[in-house]
Amino acid sequence: MTTNGKEQPAQHRPAELFTGSERPYDPEDLVKASGREPTPSSLEWARRLIAEEGPGAIERYLP
């Protein structure tokens, strides 16, 4: 029996967990992760943040 009380696991989990900066992302991904709408001004904000902080900029918005 599994931890969900069934014979089969509830779902298959990935072998590795990834954070946002381990894979490529674009300004629109950063805008959406921050909870904003992708407007021209928010996309420009995301471009500046990525340029200033590098790939790790998205880390503060991901669980």
PDB file of C-alpha atoms in Angstrom:
ATOM      1  CA  MET A   1       0.000   0.000   0.000  1.00  0.00           C
ATOM      2  CA  THR A   2       1.240   3.501  -0.844  1.00  0.00           C
ATOM      3  CA  THR A   3       1.089   6.665   1.232  1.00  0.00           C
ATOM      4  CA  ASN A   4      -2.107   7.694  -0.572  1.00  0.00           C
ATOM      5  CA  GLY A   5      -3.824   4.487   0.666  1.00  0.00           C
ATOM      6  CA  LYS A   6      -4.060   2.862  -2.745  1.00  0.00           C
ATOM      7  CA  GLU A   7      -2.251   0.084  -4.543  1.00  0.00           C
ATOM      8  CA  GLN A   8      -0.887   2.445  -7.227  1.00  0.00           C
ATOM      9  CA  PRO A   9       0.982   5.691  -6.572  1.00  0.00           C
ATOM     10  CA  ALA A  10      -1.101   8.841  -7.086  1.00  0.00           C
ATOM     11  CA  GLN A  11       1.304  10.128  -9.707  1.00  0.00           C
ATOM     12  CA  HIS A  12       4.763   9.584 -11.041  1.00  0.00           C
ATOM     13  CA  ARG A  13       7.236  12.035  -9.611  1.00  0.00           C
ATOM     14  CA  PRO A  14      10.220  13.256 -11.612  1.00  0.00           C
ATOM     15  CA  ALA A  15      13.534  11.650 -10.784  1.00  0.00           C
ATOM     16  CA  GLU A  16      15.061  15.118 -10.309  1.00  0.00           C
ATOM     17  CA  LEU A  17      13.575  18.363  -9.137  1.00  0.00           C
ATOM     18  CA  PHE A  18      14.486  21.513 -11.019  1.00  0.00           C
ATOM     19  CA  THR A  19      14.407  25.130 -10.025  1.00  0.00           C
ATOM     20  CA  GLY A  20      13.664  27.890 -12.490  1.00  0.00           C
ATOM     21  CA  SER A  21      17.200  28.984 -13.200  1.00  0.00           C
ATOM     22  CA  GLU A  22      18.425  25.492 -14.139  1.00  0.00           C
ATOM     23  CA  ARG A  23      16.596  25.672 -17.440  1.00  0.00           C
ATOM     24  CA  PRO A  24      16.279  28.490 -19.946  1.00  0.00           C
ATOM     25  CA  TYR A  25      13.388  30.894 -19.480  1.00  0.00           C
ATOM     26  CA  ASP A  26      12.348  34.117 -21.136  1.00  0.00           C
ATOM     27  CA  PRO A  27      11.008  37.426 -19.802  1.00  0.00           C
ATOM     28  CA  GLU A  28       7.404  36.288 -20.273  1.00  0.00           C
ATOM     29  CA  ASP A  29       8.048  33.294 -17.991  1.00  0.00           C
ATOM     30  CA  LEU A  30       9.423  35.623 -15.322  1.00  0.00           C
ATOM     31  CA  VAL A  31       6.441  37.966 -15.631  1.00  0.00           C
ATOM     32  CA  LYS A  32       3.968  35.101 -15.253  1.00  0.00           C
ATOM     33  CA  ALA A  33       5.898  33.588 -12.335  1.00  0.00           C
ATOM     34  CA  SER A  34       5.704  36.950 -10.567  1.00  0.00           C
ATOM     35  CA  GLY A  35       1.904  36.994 -10.957  1.00  0.00           C
ATOM     36  CA  ARG A  36       1.831  39.868 -13.433  1.00  0.00           C
ATOM     37  CA  GLU A  37       0.213  40.154 -16.823  1.00  0.00           C
ATOM     38  CA  PRO A  38       2.615  40.083 -19.792  1.00  0.00           C
ATOM     39  CA  THR A  39       2.349  43.705 -20.941  1.00  0.00           C
ATOM     40  CA  PRO A  40       5.098  45.621 -22.737  1.00  0.00           C
ATOM     41  CA  SER A  41       6.088  47.391 -19.501  1.00  0.00           C
ATOM     42  CA  SER A  42       6.156  44.187 -17.419  1.00  0.00           C
ATOM     43  CA  LEU A  43       8.200  42.416 -20.103  1.00  0.00           C
ATOM     44  CA  GLU A  44      10.683  45.298 -20.039  1.00  0.00           C
ATOM     45  CA  TRP A  45      10.835  44.994 -16.231  1.00  0.00           C
ATOM     46  CA  ALA A  46      11.606  41.277 -16.613  1.00  0.00           C
ATOM     47  CA  ARG A  47      14.331  41.941 -19.212  1.00  0.00           C
ATOM     48  CA  ARG A  48      16.003  44.449 -16.888  1.00  0.00           C
ATOM     49  CA  LEU A  49      15.784  42.092 -13.907  1.00  0.00           C
ATOM     50  CA  ILE A  50      17.294  39.208 -15.897  1.00  0.00           C
ATOM     51  CA  ALA A  51      20.068  41.509 -17.131  1.00  0.00           C
ATOM     52  CA  GLU A  52      20.815  42.729 -13.585  1.00  0.00           C
ATOM     53  CA  GLU A  53      20.480  39.476 -11.639  1.00  0.00           C
ATOM     54  CA  GLY A  54      21.175  36.842 -14.276  1.00  0.00           C
ATOM     55  CA  PRO A  55      19.420  33.490 -14.612  1.00  0.00           C
ATOM     56  CA  GLY A  56      18.682  33.300 -10.878  1.00  0.00           C
ATOM     57  CA  ALA A  57      16.238  36.224 -11.099  1.00  0.00           C
ATOM     58  CA  ILE A  58      13.274  33.862 -11.318  1.00  0.00           C
ATOM     59  CA  GLU A  59      14.186  32.005  -8.116  1.00  0.00           C
ATOM     60  CA  ARG A  60      12.393  34.417  -5.777  1.00  0.00           C
ATOM     61  CA  TYR A  61       9.087  33.802  -7.579  1.00  0.00           C
ATOM     62  CA  LEU A  62       9.135  30.000  -7.598  1.00  0.00           C
ATOM     63  CA  PRO A  63       8.269  27.708  -4.698  1.00  0.00           C
TER      64      PRO A  63
END
